[in-house]
Structures are given as structure tokens and as C-alpha cells.
């Protein structure tokens, strides 16, 4: 009884409740929900060989709490019981890693689509992998690849979205952060949004494999919070470049109008900041 009461009180993630919103995906989704784990992405990376993947099967690991959750460039991703939605997806792409440029950007498009469908408007993206609301971070994406440049490659796609961050978590996040409760004033159903995300992600990944990032490029640009803005890109070895954001290329590289002309910069140890 205590366990059922606790689950009802804070709306714990529940495999059956999530799959209720994705009935026709049940045959192709292998969903694993953990109370606590070091990292959902680590779990999938460490168990790739045990899954017999094909084009239609996706393995998903979600967790209430990750003790070693991580974002881009090894930065920690902080979470607490009921505070967010953190999960990872494992999907095989038969054409290999060489055609997966822009994958993390496409995932951002899927997240914006779903959140806007729940009337969470004014959600935007920040290159390369942040989900923003009013220039505060709402979520993030991390893609890790295993496999061959030409031939089958496995992508582990990690996603984190803040739902209701406690003050203890906010105090250790080293940037402006927000959550869905702060934005909407409502305790949104994580299982329902999780199910909607799985539906959208399965669809968008199929389109991405068939058409590549160029198919989504204009939509991504329309969501980019920094499009047309003055920014500074911080590059490796303590260097930086300033310019105006001018779209994006088919390989996911960001384009800047700089004093030296129009240049492109690919994802890596790069961070972007507004200078307006």
C-alpha cells in the first residue's frame, strides 16, 4: 500500500503506464525502467551485444535517479526522485556512423514537437544539443555512437528533461535552468509525455535514416533560439570566435558570419554564448 501511495503521490515512471500511450509500438520497443542506476546510457552501451537489433527494434532505458548521469563533454547531469525524465534509446542504423551527422539536432526537433503538442510553447533549441525556454536550460541530448563508419552503427541517444527541480539540484547546476512546473504551473504526467516522446522519436528516426538531416534543417533553424544573434563560440585550446549565427549545414555544423567571412563549426568541445 505504501508503495502504491508513493507512486500515485509523485507520479513515478511506470513501464505499463508509458506503454499505454504507445500501444502500436509495444512489439518494437524494449522498455526498461529503473528506480536508480548509474547511467541509462552506460547501461545500454554495456549491453549492446545482448540485444539483437534490427531496423525496427529500439531498446529504451529510463531511470528515476541516475547517480552518474552525464551531458556533453562529460559534464554531470543532476536528477532526483520525480524531478525529471531521463532516458536513453539504443537504435541501429544500417548505413553506418558516416550518415549520422545531425542526429542529436533531429532529436531536439522531436522534443520541441512533443512539448509544444502539450501546449508548452516557446520551447526552443540551442546548438548543438540544449532544449531552452526563455534562454534557460530545460533539457539536453547526448548521442554516443558505436560501430563502423560504413556498415551497421549503434546510436545511444540520451535525453534529459527537467520536470520539477528541487532547490538542492538547482543550487549545483552551473547555468540558468528551468523546469516544466516552473513554466506551466502544472505537474505534467511524465508517463504520458514519455509515451508521446517515444512515438515521435520512433517516427523521426525513421525519417532521419531515410532522408538525413537536410530533411529537418529548415524546421531546426526555425526553433533555434540563437538564429541571427551575435554569439561567441568557445573552441578547444582556449580560443574563441565571434559572429552572427547564419543557419546550419547538412552535417549539423553551425554557420557564423564573422569578420573573416561565413564559416562553419562542427560539434565537439565547443560551447556557444550570446553576446547581444
mmCIF file of C-alpha atoms in Angstrom, residues 15-214:
data_model
loop_
_atom_site.group_PDB
_atom_site.id
_atom_site.type_symbol
_atom_site.label_atom_id
_atom_site.label_comp_id
_atom_site.label_asym_id
_atom_site.label_seq_id
_atom_site.Cartn_x
_atom_site.Cartn_y
_atom_site.Cartn_z
ATOM 1 C CA UNK A 15 6.505 0.869 -17.832
ATOM 2 C CA UNK A 16 2.874 -0.210 -18.275
ATOM 3 C CA UNK A 17 1.549 3.344 -17.965
ATOM 4 C CA UNK A 18 4.044 4.642 -20.507
ATOM 5 C CA UNK A 19 3.327 1.859 -22.991
ATOM 6 C CA UNK A 20 -0.393 2.549 -22.627
ATOM 7 C CA UNK A 21 0.247 5.713 -24.627
ATOM 8 C CA UNK A 22 2.212 3.799 -27.298
ATOM 9 C CA UNK A 23 0.130 0.650 -27.951
ATOM 10 C CA UNK A 24 1.240 0.020 -31.539
ATOM 11 C CA UNK A 25 4.926 0.433 -30.564
ATOM 12 C CA UNK A 26 4.878 -2.332 -27.958
ATOM 13 C CA UNK A 27 6.228 -5.014 -30.369
ATOM 14 C CA UNK A 28 9.271 -2.912 -31.335
ATOM 15 C CA UNK A 29 10.097 -1.166 -28.033
ATOM 16 C CA UNK A 30 12.023 -2.963 -25.299
ATOM 17 C CA UNK A 31 11.415 -0.600 -22.373
ATOM 18 C CA UNK A 32 13.373 -0.938 -19.122
ATOM 19 C CA UNK A 33 12.523 1.332 -16.166
ATOM 20 C CA UNK A 34 14.882 1.535 -13.182
ATOM 21 C CA UNK A 35 14.433 3.229 -9.824
ATOM 22 C CA UNK A 36 18.141 4.034 -9.595
ATOM 23 C CA UNK A 37 21.055 3.371 -11.933
ATOM 24 C CA UNK A 38 24.465 4.872 -12.595
ATOM 25 C CA UNK A 39 23.585 5.969 -16.135
ATOM 26 C CA UNK A 40 20.924 4.853 -18.596
ATOM 27 C CA UNK A 41 23.348 5.422 -21.464
ATOM 28 C CA UNK A 42 26.041 3.354 -19.742
ATOM 29 C CA UNK A 43 23.509 0.558 -19.245
ATOM 30 C CA UNK A 44 22.758 0.436 -22.970
ATOM 31 C CA UNK A 45 26.394 0.833 -24.045
ATOM 32 C CA UNK A 46 27.431 -2.008 -21.757
ATOM 33 C CA UNK A 47 24.682 -4.309 -23.032
ATOM 34 C CA UNK A 48 24.684 -3.634 -26.777
ATOM 35 C CA UNK A 49 25.840 -7.158 -27.619
ATOM 36 C CA UNK A 50 22.970 -8.841 -25.781
ATOM 37 C CA UNK A 51 20.337 -7.114 -27.898
ATOM 38 C CA UNK A 52 19.608 -8.443 -31.380
ATOM 39 C CA UNK A 53 18.886 -5.126 -33.036
ATOM 40 C CA UNK A 54 17.313 -4.506 -36.410
ATOM 41 C CA UNK A 55 15.807 -1.510 -38.175
ATOM 42 C CA UNK A 56 12.521 -1.776 -36.311
ATOM 43 C CA UNK A 57 13.622 -2.557 -32.741
ATOM 44 C CA UNK A 58 14.540 0.095 -30.200
ATOM 45 C CA UNK A 59 15.776 -0.554 -26.668
ATOM 46 C CA UNK A 60 14.975 2.117 -24.073
ATOM 47 C CA UNK A 61 16.279 2.537 -20.526
ATOM 48 C CA UNK A 62 14.711 5.096 -18.176
ATOM 49 C CA UNK A 63 15.501 5.848 -14.544
ATOM 50 C CA UNK A 64 14.070 7.861 -11.685
ATOM 51 C CA UNK A 65 17.588 8.638 -10.434
ATOM 52 C CA UNK A 66 20.946 8.444 -12.199
ATOM 53 C CA UNK A 67 23.950 8.565 -9.902
ATOM 54 C CA UNK A 68 26.378 9.230 -12.777
ATOM 55 C CA UNK A 69 24.192 10.835 -15.410
ATOM 56 C CA UNK A 70 26.174 12.897 -17.879
ATOM 57 C CA UNK A 71 25.768 15.510 -20.530
ATOM 58 C CA UNK A 72 28.030 16.627 -23.344
ATOM 59 C CA UNK A 73 31.817 16.634 -22.781
ATOM 60 C CA UNK A 74 31.383 14.539 -19.621
ATOM 61 C CA UNK A 75 29.506 17.208 -17.683
ATOM 62 C CA UNK A 76 27.280 15.753 -14.912
ATOM 63 C CA UNK A 77 23.511 15.630 -15.354
ATOM 64 C CA UNK A 78 21.811 16.097 -11.990
ATOM 65 C CA UNK A 79 18.489 14.441 -11.144
ATOM 66 C CA UNK A 80 16.419 13.484 -8.139
ATOM 67 C CA UNK A 81 13.354 11.348 -7.474
ATOM 68 C CA UNK A 82 10.496 12.639 -9.627
ATOM 69 C CA UNK A 83 12.433 15.741 -10.720
ATOM 70 C CA UNK A 84 12.784 14.936 -14.390
ATOM 71 C CA UNK A 85 12.571 12.491 -17.241
ATOM 72 C CA UNK A 86 15.921 10.859 -18.014
ATOM 73 C CA UNK A 87 16.178 8.046 -20.507
ATOM 74 C CA UNK A 88 18.322 6.630 -23.299
ATOM 75 C CA UNK A 89 17.470 4.877 -26.552
ATOM 76 C CA UNK A 90 19.538 2.315 -28.439
ATOM 77 C CA UNK A 91 18.927 2.119 -32.178
ATOM 78 C CA UNK A 92 20.868 0.542 -35.010
ATOM 79 C CA UNK A 93 21.463 2.403 -38.269
ATOM 80 C CA UNK A 94 22.423 0.043 -41.076
ATOM 81 C CA UNK A 95 24.138 2.721 -43.194
ATOM 82 C CA UNK A 96 26.801 3.401 -40.576
ATOM 83 C CA UNK A 97 28.073 6.295 -38.484
ATOM 84 C CA UNK A 98 29.128 8.311 -41.536
ATOM 85 C CA UNK A 99 25.499 9.232 -42.283
ATOM 86 C CA UNK A 100 24.534 10.159 -38.706
ATOM 87 C CA UNK A 101 25.654 13.792 -38.785
ATOM 88 C CA UNK A 102 22.933 15.939 -37.286
ATOM 89 C CA UNK A 103 21.340 13.104 -35.292
ATOM 90 C CA UNK A 104 21.389 14.995 -31.980
ATOM 91 C CA UNK A 105 19.801 18.009 -33.701
ATOM 92 C CA UNK A 106 16.954 15.873 -35.034
ATOM 93 C CA UNK A 107 16.306 14.580 -31.514
ATOM 94 C CA UNK A 108 15.919 18.198 -30.406
ATOM 95 C CA UNK A 109 13.286 18.713 -33.119
ATOM 96 C CA UNK A 110 11.328 15.723 -31.784
ATOM 97 C CA UNK A 111 11.407 17.079 -28.221
ATOM 98 C CA UNK A 112 10.192 20.526 -29.292
ATOM 99 C CA UNK A 113 7.357 18.978 -31.315
ATOM 100 C CA UNK A 114 6.152 16.915 -28.370
ATOM 101 C CA UNK A 115 6.381 19.646 -25.729
ATOM 102 C CA UNK A 116 4.545 22.100 -27.984
ATOM 103 C CA UNK A 117 1.840 19.462 -28.519
ATOM 104 C CA UNK A 118 1.285 19.625 -24.728
ATOM 105 C CA UNK A 119 0.865 23.417 -25.004
ATOM 106 C CA UNK A 120 4.351 24.044 -23.618
ATOM 107 C CA UNK A 121 5.021 26.800 -26.109
ATOM 108 C CA UNK A 122 8.091 28.961 -26.720
ATOM 109 C CA UNK A 123 10.367 25.950 -26.393
ATOM 110 C CA UNK A 124 13.485 26.440 -28.474
ATOM 111 C CA UNK A 125 16.812 24.814 -29.263
ATOM 112 C CA UNK A 126 20.388 25.906 -28.756
ATOM 113 C CA UNK A 127 23.070 24.384 -30.938
ATOM 114 C CA UNK A 128 24.146 21.699 -30.578
ATOM 115 C CA UNK A 129 22.036 19.863 -28.005
ATOM 116 C CA UNK A 130 20.202 22.082 -25.487
ATOM 117 C CA UNK A 131 16.458 22.496 -25.022
ATOM 118 C CA UNK A 132 15.653 26.049 -23.897
ATOM 119 C CA UNK A 133 12.823 28.093 -22.500
ATOM 120 C CA UNK A 134 13.463 31.845 -22.231
ATOM 121 C CA UNK A 135 17.220 31.200 -22.551
ATOM 122 C CA UNK A 136 17.195 28.821 -19.571
ATOM 123 C CA UNK A 137 18.049 25.175 -19.991
ATOM 124 C CA UNK A 138 15.074 22.819 -19.838
ATOM 125 C CA UNK A 139 16.747 19.711 -21.207
ATOM 126 C CA UNK A 140 19.565 18.248 -23.214
ATOM 127 C CA UNK A 141 20.602 15.499 -25.618
ATOM 128 C CA UNK A 142 23.737 13.361 -25.770
ATOM 129 C CA UNK A 143 24.405 10.933 -28.641
ATOM 130 C CA UNK A 144 27.131 8.288 -28.430
ATOM 131 C CA UNK A 145 27.984 6.051 -31.388
ATOM 132 C CA UNK A 146 29.423 2.565 -31.617
ATOM 133 C CA UNK A 147 30.163 0.727 -34.837
ATOM 134 C CA UNK A 148 31.581 1.340 -38.278
ATOM 135 C CA UNK A 149 31.698 4.412 -40.478
ATOM 136 C CA UNK A 150 30.331 2.265 -43.318
ATOM 137 C CA UNK A 151 28.126 -0.564 -42.119
ATOM 138 C CA UNK A 152 25.910 -1.059 -39.072
ATOM 139 C CA UNK A 153 26.333 1.518 -36.302
ATOM 140 C CA UNK A 154 24.558 1.699 -32.974
ATOM 141 C CA UNK A 155 23.471 5.038 -31.528
ATOM 142 C CA UNK A 156 22.767 5.512 -27.830
ATOM 143 C CA UNK A 157 20.644 8.643 -27.503
ATOM 144 C CA UNK A 158 20.486 10.118 -24.001
ATOM 145 C CA UNK A 159 17.729 12.615 -23.172
ATOM 146 C CA UNK A 160 17.075 14.611 -20.016
ATOM 147 C CA UNK A 161 14.125 16.951 -19.408
ATOM 148 C CA UNK A 162 13.540 18.848 -16.160
ATOM 149 C CA UNK A 163 10.040 18.487 -14.730
ATOM 150 C CA UNK A 164 10.254 19.826 -11.165
ATOM 151 C CA UNK A 165 13.752 20.565 -9.896
ATOM 152 C CA UNK A 166 14.197 20.776 -6.121
ATOM 153 C CA UNK A 167 16.261 23.618 -4.699
ATOM 154 C CA UNK A 168 19.038 21.158 -3.821
ATOM 155 C CA UNK A 169 19.510 20.370 -7.517
ATOM 156 C CA UNK A 170 19.139 23.964 -8.709
ATOM 157 C CA UNK A 171 21.903 25.075 -6.351
ATOM 158 C CA UNK A 172 24.506 22.838 -8.035
ATOM 159 C CA UNK A 173 23.566 23.462 -11.682
ATOM 160 C CA UNK A 174 26.145 25.856 -13.075
ATOM 161 C CA UNK A 175 23.881 27.660 -15.547
ATOM 162 C CA UNK A 176 20.380 29.080 -15.800
ATOM 163 C CA UNK A 177 17.927 26.180 -15.610
ATOM 164 C CA UNK A 178 14.169 25.832 -15.624
ATOM 165 C CA UNK A 179 11.605 23.041 -15.477
ATOM 166 C CA UNK A 180 8.141 22.260 -16.789
ATOM 167 C CA UNK A 181 6.442 23.018 -13.481
ATOM 168 C CA UNK A 182 8.016 26.476 -13.370
ATOM 169 C CA UNK A 183 6.931 27.088 -16.984
ATOM 170 C CA UNK A 184 3.365 25.739 -16.800
ATOM 171 C CA UNK A 185 2.460 25.759 -13.093
ATOM 172 C CA UNK A 186 1.268 22.175 -13.575
ATOM 173 C CA UNK A 187 2.537 18.737 -12.595
ATOM 174 C CA UNK A 188 2.567 17.212 -16.063
ATOM 175 C CA UNK A 189 2.229 13.441 -16.386
ATOM 176 C CA UNK A 190 5.727 12.135 -17.061
ATOM 177 C CA UNK A 191 4.450 8.773 -18.296
ATOM 178 C CA UNK A 192 2.184 10.435 -20.852
ATOM 179 C CA UNK A 193 4.929 12.750 -22.123
ATOM 180 C CA UNK A 194 7.394 9.844 -22.140
ATOM 181 C CA UNK A 195 4.998 7.842 -24.290
ATOM 182 C CA UNK A 196 4.489 10.766 -26.666
ATOM 183 C CA UNK A 197 8.260 11.198 -26.952
ATOM 184 C CA UNK A 198 8.778 7.529 -27.785
ATOM 185 C CA UNK A 199 6.157 7.759 -30.536
ATOM 186 C CA UNK A 200 7.681 10.891 -32.027
ATOM 187 C CA UNK A 201 11.255 9.636 -31.718
ATOM 188 C CA UNK A 202 10.485 6.359 -33.470
ATOM 189 C CA UNK A 203 8.865 8.268 -36.320
ATOM 190 C CA UNK A 204 11.531 10.943 -36.646
ATOM 191 C CA UNK A 205 14.406 8.449 -36.526
ATOM 192 C CA UNK A 206 12.876 6.517 -39.431
ATOM 193 C CA UNK A 207 12.556 9.743 -41.427
ATOM 194 C CA UNK A 208 16.104 10.721 -40.486
ATOM 195 C CA UNK A 209 17.515 7.393 -41.661
ATOM 196 C CA UNK A 210 15.631 7.707 -44.939
ATOM 197 C CA UNK A 211 16.288 11.389 -45.684
ATOM 198 C CA UNK A 212 19.142 12.655 -43.492
ATOM 199 C CA UNK A 213 19.327 15.888 -41.530
ATOM 200 C CA UNK A 214 18.658 18.113 -44.555
#
